Tab-separated table of C-alpha atoms and ligand atoms in Angstrom:
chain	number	residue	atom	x	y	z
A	1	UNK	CA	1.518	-49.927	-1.010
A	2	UNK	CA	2.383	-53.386	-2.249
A	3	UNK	CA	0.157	-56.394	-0.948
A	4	UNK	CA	3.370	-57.820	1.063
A	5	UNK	CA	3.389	-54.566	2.684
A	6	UNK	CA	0.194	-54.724	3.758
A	7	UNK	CA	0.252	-58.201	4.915
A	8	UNK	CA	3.109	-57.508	6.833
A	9	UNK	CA	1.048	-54.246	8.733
A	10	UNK	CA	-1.559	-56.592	9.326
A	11	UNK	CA	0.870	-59.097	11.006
A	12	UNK	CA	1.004	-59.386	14.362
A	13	UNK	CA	4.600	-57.693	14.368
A	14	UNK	CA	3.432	-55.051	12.225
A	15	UNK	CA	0.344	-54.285	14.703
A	16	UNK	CA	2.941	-54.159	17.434
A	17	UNK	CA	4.693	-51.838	15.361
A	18	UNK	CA	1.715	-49.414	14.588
A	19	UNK	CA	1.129	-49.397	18.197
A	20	UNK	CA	4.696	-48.356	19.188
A	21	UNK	CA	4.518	-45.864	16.804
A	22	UNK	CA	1.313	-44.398	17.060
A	23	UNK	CA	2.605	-43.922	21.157
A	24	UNK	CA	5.662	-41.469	20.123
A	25	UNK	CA	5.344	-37.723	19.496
A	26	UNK	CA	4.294	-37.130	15.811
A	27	UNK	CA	4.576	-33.712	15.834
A	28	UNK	CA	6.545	-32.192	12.482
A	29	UNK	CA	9.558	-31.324	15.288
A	30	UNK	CA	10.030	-34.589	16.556
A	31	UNK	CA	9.482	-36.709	13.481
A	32	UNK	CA	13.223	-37.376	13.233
A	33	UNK	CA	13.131	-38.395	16.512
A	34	UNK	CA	10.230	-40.948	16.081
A	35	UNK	CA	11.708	-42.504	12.516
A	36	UNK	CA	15.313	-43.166	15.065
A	37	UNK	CA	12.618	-44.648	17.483
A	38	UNK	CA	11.006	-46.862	14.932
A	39	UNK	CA	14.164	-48.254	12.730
A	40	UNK	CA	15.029	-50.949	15.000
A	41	UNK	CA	11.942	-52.586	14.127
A	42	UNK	CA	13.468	-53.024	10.943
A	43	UNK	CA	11.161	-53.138	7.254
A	44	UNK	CA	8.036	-52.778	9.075
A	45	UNK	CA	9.658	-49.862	10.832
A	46	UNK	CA	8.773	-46.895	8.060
A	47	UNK	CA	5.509	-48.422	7.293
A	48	UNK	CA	4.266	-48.311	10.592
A	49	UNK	CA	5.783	-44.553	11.325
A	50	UNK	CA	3.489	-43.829	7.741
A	51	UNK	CA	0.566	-45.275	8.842
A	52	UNK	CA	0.871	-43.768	12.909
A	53	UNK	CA	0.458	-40.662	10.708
A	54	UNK	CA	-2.272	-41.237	8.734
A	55	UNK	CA	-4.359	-42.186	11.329
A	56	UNK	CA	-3.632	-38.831	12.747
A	57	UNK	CA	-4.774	-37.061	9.545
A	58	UNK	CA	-7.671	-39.433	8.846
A	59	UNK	CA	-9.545	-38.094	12.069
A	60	UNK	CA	-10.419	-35.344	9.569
A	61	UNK	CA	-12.173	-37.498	7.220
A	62	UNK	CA	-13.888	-40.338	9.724
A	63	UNK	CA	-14.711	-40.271	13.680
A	64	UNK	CA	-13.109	-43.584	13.852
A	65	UNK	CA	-10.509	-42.691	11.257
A	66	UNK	CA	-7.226	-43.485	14.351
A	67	UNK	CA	-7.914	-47.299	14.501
A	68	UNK	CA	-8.659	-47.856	10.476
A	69	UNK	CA	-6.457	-48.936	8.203
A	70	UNK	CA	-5.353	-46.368	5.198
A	71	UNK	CA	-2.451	-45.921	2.103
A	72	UNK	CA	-1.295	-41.904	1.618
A	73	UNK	CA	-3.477	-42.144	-1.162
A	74	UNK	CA	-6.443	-44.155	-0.472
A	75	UNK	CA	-6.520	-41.411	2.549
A	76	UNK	CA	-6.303	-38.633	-0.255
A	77	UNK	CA	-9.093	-40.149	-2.100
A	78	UNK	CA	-11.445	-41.547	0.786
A	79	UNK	CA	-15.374	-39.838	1.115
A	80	UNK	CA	-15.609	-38.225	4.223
A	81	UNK	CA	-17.399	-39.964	6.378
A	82	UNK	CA	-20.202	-37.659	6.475
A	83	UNK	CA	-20.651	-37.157	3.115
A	84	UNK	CA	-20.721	-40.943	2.650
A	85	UNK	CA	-22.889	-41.743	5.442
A	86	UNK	CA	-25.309	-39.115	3.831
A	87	UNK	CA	-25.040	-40.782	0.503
A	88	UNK	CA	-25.280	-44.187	1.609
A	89	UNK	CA	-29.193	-43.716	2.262
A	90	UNK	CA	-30.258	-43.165	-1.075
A	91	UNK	CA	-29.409	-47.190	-1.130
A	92	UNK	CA	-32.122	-49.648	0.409
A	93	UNK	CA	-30.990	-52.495	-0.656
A	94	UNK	CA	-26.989	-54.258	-1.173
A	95	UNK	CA	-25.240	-52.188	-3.509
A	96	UNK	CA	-21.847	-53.340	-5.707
A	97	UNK	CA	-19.125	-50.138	-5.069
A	98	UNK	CA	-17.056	-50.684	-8.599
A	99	UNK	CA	-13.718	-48.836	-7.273
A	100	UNK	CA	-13.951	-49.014	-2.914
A	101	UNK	CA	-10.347	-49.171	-2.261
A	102	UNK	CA	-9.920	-49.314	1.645
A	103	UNK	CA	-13.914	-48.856	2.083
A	104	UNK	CA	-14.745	-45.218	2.935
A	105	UNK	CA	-17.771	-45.589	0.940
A	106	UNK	CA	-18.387	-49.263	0.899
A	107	UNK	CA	-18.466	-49.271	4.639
A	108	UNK	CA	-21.375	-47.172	4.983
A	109	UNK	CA	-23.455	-48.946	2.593
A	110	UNK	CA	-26.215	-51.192	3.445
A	111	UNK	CA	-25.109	-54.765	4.746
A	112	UNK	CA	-24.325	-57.061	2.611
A	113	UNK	CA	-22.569	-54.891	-0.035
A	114	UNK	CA	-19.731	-55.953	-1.708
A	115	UNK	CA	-16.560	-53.551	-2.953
A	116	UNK	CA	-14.669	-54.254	-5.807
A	117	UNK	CA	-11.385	-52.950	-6.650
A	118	UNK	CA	-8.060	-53.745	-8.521
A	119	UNK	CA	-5.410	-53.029	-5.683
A	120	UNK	CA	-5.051	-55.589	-3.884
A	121	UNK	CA	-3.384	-54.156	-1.341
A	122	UNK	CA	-6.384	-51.598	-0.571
A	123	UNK	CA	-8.345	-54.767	-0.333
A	124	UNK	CA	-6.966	-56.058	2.184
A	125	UNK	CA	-7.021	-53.343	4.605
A	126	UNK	CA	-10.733	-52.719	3.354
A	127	UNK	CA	-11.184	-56.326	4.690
A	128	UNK	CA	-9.843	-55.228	7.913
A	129	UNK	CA	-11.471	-51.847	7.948
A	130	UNK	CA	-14.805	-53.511	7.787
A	131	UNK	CA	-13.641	-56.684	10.684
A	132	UNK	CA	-13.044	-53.069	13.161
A	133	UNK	CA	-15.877	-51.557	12.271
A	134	UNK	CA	-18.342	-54.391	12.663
A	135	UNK	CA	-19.465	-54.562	8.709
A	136	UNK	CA	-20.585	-57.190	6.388
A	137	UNK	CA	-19.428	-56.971	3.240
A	138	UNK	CA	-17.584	-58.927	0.819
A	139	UNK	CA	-14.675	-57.871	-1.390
A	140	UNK	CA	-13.729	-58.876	-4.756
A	141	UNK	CA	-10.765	-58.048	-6.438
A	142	UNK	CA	-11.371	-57.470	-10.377
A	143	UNK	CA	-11.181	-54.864	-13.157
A	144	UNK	CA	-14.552	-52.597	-13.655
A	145	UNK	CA	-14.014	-52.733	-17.608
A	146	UNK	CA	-13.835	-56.349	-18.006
A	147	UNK	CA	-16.230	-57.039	-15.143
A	148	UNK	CA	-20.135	-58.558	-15.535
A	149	UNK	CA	-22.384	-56.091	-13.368
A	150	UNK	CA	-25.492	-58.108	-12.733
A	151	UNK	CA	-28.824	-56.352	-14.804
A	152	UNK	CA	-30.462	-54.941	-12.347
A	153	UNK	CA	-27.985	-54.171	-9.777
A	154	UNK	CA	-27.444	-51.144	-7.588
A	155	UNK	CA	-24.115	-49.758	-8.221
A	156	UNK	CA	-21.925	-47.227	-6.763
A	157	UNK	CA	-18.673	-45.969	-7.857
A	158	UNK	CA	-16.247	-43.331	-6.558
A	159	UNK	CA	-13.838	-43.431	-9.701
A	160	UNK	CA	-10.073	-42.220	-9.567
A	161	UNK	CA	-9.571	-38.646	-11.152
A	162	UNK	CA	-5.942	-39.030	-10.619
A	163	UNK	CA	-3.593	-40.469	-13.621
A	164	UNK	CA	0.084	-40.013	-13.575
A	165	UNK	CA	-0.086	-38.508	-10.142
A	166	UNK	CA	-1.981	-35.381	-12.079
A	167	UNK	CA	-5.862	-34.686	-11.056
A	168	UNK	CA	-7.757	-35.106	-13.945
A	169	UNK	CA	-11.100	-32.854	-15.240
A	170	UNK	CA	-11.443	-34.946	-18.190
A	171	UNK	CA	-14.637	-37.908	-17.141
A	172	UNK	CA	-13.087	-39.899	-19.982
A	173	UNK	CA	-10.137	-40.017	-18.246
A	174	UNK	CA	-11.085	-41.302	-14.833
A	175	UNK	CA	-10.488	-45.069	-13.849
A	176	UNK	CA	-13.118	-46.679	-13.854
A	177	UNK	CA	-13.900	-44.228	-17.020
A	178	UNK	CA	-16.965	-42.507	-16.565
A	179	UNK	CA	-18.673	-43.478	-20.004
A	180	UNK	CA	-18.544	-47.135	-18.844
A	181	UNK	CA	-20.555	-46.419	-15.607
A	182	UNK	CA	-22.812	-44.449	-16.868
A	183	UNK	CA	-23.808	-47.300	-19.404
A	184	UNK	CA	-24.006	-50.241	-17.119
A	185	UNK	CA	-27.765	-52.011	-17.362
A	186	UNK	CA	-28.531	-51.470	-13.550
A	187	UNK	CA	-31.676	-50.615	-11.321
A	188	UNK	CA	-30.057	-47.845	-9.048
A	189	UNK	CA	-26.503	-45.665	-9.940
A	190	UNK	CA	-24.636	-43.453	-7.890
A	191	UNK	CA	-21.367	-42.059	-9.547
A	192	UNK	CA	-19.626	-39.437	-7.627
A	193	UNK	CA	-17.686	-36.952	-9.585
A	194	UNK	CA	-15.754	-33.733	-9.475
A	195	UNK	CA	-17.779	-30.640	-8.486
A	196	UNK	CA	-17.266	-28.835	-11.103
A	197	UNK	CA	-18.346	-31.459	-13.759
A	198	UNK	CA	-20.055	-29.663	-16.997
A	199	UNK	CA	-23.776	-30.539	-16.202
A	200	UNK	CA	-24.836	-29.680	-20.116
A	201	UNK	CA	-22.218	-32.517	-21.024
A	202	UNK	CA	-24.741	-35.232	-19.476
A	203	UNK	CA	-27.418	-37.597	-20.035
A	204	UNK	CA	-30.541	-35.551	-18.697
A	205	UNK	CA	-31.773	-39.107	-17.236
A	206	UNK	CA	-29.554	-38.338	-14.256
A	207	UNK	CA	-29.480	-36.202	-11.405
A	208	UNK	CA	-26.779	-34.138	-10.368
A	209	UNK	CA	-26.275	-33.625	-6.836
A	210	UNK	CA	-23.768	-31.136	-5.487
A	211	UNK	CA	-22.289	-32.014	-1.976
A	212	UNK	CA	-21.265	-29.376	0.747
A	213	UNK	CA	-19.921	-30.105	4.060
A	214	UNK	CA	-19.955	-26.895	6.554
A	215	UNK	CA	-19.731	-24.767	3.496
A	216	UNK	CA	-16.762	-26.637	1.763
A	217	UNK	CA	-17.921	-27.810	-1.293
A	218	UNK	CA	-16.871	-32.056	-1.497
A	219	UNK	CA	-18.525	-33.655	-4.877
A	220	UNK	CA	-20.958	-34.106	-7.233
A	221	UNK	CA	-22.677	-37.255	-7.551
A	222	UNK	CA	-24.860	-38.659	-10.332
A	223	UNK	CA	-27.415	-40.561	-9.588
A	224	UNK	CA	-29.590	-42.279	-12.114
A	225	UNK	CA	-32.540	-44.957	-11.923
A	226	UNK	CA	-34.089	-45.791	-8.766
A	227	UNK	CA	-31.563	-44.146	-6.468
A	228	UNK	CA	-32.358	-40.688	-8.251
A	229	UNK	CA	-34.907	-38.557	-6.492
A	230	UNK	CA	-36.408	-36.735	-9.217
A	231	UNK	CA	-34.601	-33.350	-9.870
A	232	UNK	CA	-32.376	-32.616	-11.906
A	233	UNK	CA	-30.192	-30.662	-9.997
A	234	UNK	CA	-29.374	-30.916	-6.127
A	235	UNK	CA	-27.279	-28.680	-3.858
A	236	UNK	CA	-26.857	-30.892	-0.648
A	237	UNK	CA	-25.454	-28.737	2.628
A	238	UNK	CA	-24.153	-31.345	5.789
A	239	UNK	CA	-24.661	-31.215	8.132
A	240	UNK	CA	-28.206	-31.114	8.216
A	241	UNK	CA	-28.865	-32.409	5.381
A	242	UNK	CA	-30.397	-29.523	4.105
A	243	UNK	CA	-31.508	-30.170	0.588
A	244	UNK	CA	-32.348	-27.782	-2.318
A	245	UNK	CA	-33.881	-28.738	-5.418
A	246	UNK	CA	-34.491	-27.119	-8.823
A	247	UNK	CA	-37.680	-26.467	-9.481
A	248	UNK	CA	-39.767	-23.551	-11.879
A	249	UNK	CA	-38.380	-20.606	-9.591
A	250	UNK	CA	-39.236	-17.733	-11.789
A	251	UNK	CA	-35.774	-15.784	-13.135
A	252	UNK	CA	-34.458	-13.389	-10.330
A	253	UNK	CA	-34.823	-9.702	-11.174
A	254	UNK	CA	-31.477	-7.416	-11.104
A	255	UNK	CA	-31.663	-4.055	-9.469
A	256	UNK	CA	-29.096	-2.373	-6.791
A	257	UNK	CA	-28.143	-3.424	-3.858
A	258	UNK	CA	-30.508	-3.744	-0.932
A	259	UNK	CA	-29.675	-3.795	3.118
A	260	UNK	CA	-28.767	-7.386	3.046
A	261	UNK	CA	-26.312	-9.368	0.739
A	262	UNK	CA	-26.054	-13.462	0.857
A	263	UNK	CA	-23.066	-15.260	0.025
A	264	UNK	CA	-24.739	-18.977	-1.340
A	265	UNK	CA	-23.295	-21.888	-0.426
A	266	UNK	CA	-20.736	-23.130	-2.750
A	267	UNK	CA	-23.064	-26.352	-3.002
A	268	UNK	CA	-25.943	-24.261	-4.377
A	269	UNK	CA	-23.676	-22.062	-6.632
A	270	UNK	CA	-22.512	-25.325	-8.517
A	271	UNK	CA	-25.954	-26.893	-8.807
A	272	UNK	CA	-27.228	-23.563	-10.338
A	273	UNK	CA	-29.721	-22.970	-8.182
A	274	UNK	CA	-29.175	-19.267	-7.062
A	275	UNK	CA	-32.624	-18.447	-8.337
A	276	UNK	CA	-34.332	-20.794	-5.984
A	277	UNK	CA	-32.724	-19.196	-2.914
A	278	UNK	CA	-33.249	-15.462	-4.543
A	279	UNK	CA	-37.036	-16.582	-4.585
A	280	UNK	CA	-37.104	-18.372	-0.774
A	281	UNK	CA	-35.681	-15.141	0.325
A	282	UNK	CA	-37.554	-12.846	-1.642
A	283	UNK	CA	-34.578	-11.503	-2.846
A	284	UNK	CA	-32.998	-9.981	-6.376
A	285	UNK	CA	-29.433	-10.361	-7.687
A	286	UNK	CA	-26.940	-7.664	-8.229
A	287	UNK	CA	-26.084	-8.725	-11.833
A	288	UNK	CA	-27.556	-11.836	-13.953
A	289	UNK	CA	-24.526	-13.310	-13.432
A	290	UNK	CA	-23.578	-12.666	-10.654
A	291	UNK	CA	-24.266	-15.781	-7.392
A	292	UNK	CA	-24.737	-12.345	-4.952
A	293	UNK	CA	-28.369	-12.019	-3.565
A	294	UNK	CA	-29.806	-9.052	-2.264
A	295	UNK	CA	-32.587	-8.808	-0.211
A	296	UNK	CA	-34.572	-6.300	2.283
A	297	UNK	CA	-34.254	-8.748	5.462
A	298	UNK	CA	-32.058	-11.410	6.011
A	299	UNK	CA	-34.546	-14.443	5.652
A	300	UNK	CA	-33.506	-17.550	8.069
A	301	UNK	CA	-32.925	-20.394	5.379
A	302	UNK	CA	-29.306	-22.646	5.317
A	303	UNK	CA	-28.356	-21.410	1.994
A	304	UNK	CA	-25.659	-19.352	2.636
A	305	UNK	CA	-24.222	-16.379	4.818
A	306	UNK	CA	-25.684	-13.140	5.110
A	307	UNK	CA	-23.911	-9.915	5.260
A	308	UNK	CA	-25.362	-6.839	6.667
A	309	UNK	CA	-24.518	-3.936	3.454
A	310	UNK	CA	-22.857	-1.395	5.164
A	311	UNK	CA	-22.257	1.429	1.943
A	312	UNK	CA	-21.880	0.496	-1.346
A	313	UNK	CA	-19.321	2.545	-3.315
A	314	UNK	CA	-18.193	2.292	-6.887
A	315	UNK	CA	-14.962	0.859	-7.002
A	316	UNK	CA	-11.867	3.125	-7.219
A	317	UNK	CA	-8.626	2.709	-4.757
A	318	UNK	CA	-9.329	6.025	-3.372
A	319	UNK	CA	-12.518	5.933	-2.409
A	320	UNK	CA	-11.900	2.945	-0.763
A	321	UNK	CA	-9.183	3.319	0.820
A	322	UNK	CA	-10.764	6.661	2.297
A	323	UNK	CA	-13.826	4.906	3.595
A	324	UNK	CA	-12.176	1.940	4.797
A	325	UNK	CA	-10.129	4.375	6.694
A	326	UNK	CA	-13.016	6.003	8.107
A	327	UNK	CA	-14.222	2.326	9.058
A	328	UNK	CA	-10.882	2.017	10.795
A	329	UNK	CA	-10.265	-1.152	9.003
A	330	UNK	CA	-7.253	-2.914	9.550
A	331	UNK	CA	-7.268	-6.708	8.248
A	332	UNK	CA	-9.466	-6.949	5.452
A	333	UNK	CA	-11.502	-9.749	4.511
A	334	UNK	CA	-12.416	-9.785	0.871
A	335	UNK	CA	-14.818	-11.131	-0.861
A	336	UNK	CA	-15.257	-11.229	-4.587
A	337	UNK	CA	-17.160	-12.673	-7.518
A	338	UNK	CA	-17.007	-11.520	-11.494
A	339	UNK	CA	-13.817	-8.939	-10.431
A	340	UNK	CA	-10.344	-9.558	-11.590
A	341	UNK	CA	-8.967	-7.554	-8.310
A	342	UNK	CA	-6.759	-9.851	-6.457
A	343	UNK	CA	-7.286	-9.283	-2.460
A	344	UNK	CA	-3.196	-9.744	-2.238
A	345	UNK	CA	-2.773	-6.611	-4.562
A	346	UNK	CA	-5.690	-4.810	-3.006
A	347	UNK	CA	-4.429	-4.979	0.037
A	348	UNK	CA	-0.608	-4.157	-0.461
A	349	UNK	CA	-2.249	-1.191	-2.172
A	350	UNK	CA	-4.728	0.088	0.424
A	351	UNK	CA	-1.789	-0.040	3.045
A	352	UNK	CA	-5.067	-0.447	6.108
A	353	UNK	CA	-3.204	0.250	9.484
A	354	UNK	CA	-6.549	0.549	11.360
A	355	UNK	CA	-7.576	-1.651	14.465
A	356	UNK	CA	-11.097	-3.569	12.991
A	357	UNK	CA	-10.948	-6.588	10.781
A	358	UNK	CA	-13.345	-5.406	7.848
A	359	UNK	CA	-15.095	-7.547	5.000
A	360	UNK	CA	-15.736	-6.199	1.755
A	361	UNK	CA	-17.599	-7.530	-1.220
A	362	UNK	CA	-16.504	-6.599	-4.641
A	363	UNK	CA	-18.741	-7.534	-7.605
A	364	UNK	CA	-20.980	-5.680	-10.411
A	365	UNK	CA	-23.980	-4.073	-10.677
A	366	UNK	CA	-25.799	-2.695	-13.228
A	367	UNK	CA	-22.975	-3.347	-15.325
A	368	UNK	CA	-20.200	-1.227	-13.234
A	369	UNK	CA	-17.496	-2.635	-10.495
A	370	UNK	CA	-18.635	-1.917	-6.775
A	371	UNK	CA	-17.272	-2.681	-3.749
A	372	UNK	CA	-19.845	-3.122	-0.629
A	373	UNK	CA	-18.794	-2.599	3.467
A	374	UNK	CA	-20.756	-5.120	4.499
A	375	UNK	CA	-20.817	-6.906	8.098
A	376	UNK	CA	-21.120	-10.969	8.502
A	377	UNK	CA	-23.826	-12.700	10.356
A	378	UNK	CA	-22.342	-15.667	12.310
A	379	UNK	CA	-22.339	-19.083	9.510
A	380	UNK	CA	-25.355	-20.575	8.646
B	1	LIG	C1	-11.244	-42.668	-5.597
B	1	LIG	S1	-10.874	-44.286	-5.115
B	1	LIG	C2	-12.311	-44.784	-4.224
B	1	LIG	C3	-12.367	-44.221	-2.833
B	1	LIG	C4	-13.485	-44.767	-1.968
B	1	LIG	N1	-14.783	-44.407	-2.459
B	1	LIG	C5	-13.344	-44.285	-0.544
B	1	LIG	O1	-14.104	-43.400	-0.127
B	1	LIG	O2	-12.473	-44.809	0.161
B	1	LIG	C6	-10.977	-45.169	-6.629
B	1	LIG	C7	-10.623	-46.636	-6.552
B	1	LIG	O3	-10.903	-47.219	-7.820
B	1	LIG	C8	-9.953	-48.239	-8.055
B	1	LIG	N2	-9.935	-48.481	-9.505
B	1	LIG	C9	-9.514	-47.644	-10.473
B	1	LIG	N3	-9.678	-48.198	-11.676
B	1	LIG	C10	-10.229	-49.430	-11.466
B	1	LIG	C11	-10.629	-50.489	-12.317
B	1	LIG	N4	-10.521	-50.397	-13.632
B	1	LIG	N5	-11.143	-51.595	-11.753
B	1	LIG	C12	-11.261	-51.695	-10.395
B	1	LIG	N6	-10.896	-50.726	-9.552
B	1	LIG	C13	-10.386	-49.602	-10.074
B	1	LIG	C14	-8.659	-47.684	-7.485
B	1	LIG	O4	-7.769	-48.755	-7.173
B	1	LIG	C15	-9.141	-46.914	-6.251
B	1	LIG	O5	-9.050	-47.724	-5.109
């Protein structure tokens, strides 16, 4: 979105025109209808039909996400508001967000914050953003690499991992770059990055914290000086938060399956920290591996899903399909980890015509493929 254009939604016609648009069915079979509906309204027509539909989608990512102010991609790219809320508290004091496009981060940082980005277009709907929702901050529009952080500052950044319209993996090639932020002479840092960042590739000053919201996993965030809690690795669940740290738990043993399986959070998966919830529920693993633990009893703890172990079979088609069979399985939910078996294929091939939707888990153990029958407990 060009500044003009978002001058022009900010107009009073353009309001108007969000309004108007935002009133007509937006559902996919009508949205030839509502672009006839909006093109006497002439340029500000299309943009107003665009952002009518963002708001819709942006409910997803913020309670108040129908009356704020978004471009398709600043949508794309926004925290959720959850996740950012959560974040924000790690701040006591004003902190300098060095990327905050339209503000879905900035906004839930402490008063008196101030967002910095190089589209100005994005700033100017931050600027509004913040007027609806009642927050002080400033805005500034400048370039991270050329700009003077104050010493001493606390800094987040939420830097693009898009170039060319591509995602990127590569830190060095995220806007700001990653490199840069990480160098920057300030008291608190909060840098959030792609989930499955390579935690051996950084400084071991910093913190990693994994983000999941209701089991999705979001982000990873670095945080280094005074906004860093103290471990070195963090799986973060929301809601809650519940929060898992690592610490000396010892190294889980390996035997067989037990009664009880538990699927880890994604969260707690990335941030390596499988052996802290094998020890919490006194639990083993299936394979050293492997981010399946066992246990004896389902222990009540937030880290993941449990799964009652119904039989546990070596893997071969026939012996599954026969048991499945006797399970009367019809849909079949799978589950795997260290397998190459694609569900798709195992399905077309097990040809289930029975009446019960059935999960099963296929993984190793003790070096050899198995497949468990295994029943889920309702979500953690
Ligand atoms: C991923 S978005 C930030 C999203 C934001 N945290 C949110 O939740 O809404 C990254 C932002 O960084 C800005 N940006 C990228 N490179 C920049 C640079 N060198 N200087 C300033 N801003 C930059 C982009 O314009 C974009 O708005």
């Amino acid at each position: 979105m060009t500044p003009e254009q978002a001058r022009l939604l900010l107009s009073d016609r353009g309001r108007e025109a969000v309004a108007l648009a935002s009133s007509l069915d937006l559902s996919p079979a009508a949205r030839i209808r509502a672009a006839e509906a909006v093109r006497p309204l002439g340029d500000v027509g299309p943009l107003a039909l665009e952002q009518a539909l963002l708001r819709v989608r942006a409910r997803a990512k913020h309670p108040r996400g129908d009356v704020l102010w978004w471009t398709p991609e600043a949508l794309e790219q926004a925290s959720s508001h959850e996740v950012a809320s959560s974040r924000a508290d790690r701040f006591d004091r004003p902190v300098l967000d060095l990327g905050c496009s339209v503000g879905g981060d900035l906004l839930t940082l402490p008063a008196g914050s101030t967002g910095v980005d190089l589209d100005e277009a994005r700033l100017l709907l931050a600027q509004e953003n913040a007027r609806v929702l009642g927050r002080r901050v400033s805005l500034v529009r400048a370039d991270v690499r050329t700009l003077t952080v104050p010493l001493h500052a606390d800094v987040f950044a939420d830097p693009a991992r898009r170039s060319g319209g591509r995602r990127t993996f590569d830190p060095r090639a995220y806007s700001p770059p990653l490199d840069l932020l990480l160098g920057l002479p300030v008291r608190s840092l909060g840098v959030k990055v792609a989930p499955g960042i390579d935690h051996e590739a950084l400084p071991a000053s910093l913190e990693v914290e994994v983000v999941s919201l209701r089991g999705d996993v979001k982000e990873a965030v670095l945080w280094g000086g005074a906004a860093r809690r103290g471990a070195r690795r963090t799986a973060t669940l929301l809601p809650g938060p519940h929060v898992l740290v690592d610490d000396d738990a010892p190294v889980p043993r390996v035997a067989p399956p037990g009664a009880w399986l538990m699927e880890p959070d994604g969260a707690v998966v990335r941030a390596h920290l499988v052996a802290q919830v094998a020890r919490d529920v006194d639990g083993w693993l299936l394979d050293a591996t492997i981010a399946y633990v066992a246990a004896d009893a389902p222990v009540a703890v937030p880290w993941g899903r449990w799964y009652r172990v119904l039989e546990v079979l070596p893997f071969s088609l026939k012996g599954l399909k026969e048991r499945l069979r006797a399970h009367d399985a019809g849909p079949l939910v799978v589950k795997k980890r260290g397998t190459a078996v694609e569900p798709e294929v195992l399905r077309r091939q097990l040809k289930l015509t029975g009446s019960r939707e059935v999960t099963v888990v296929l993984t190793r153990s003790a070096g050899r493929q198995v497949a468990l029958v295994v029943e889920p407990t309702p979500s953690a």
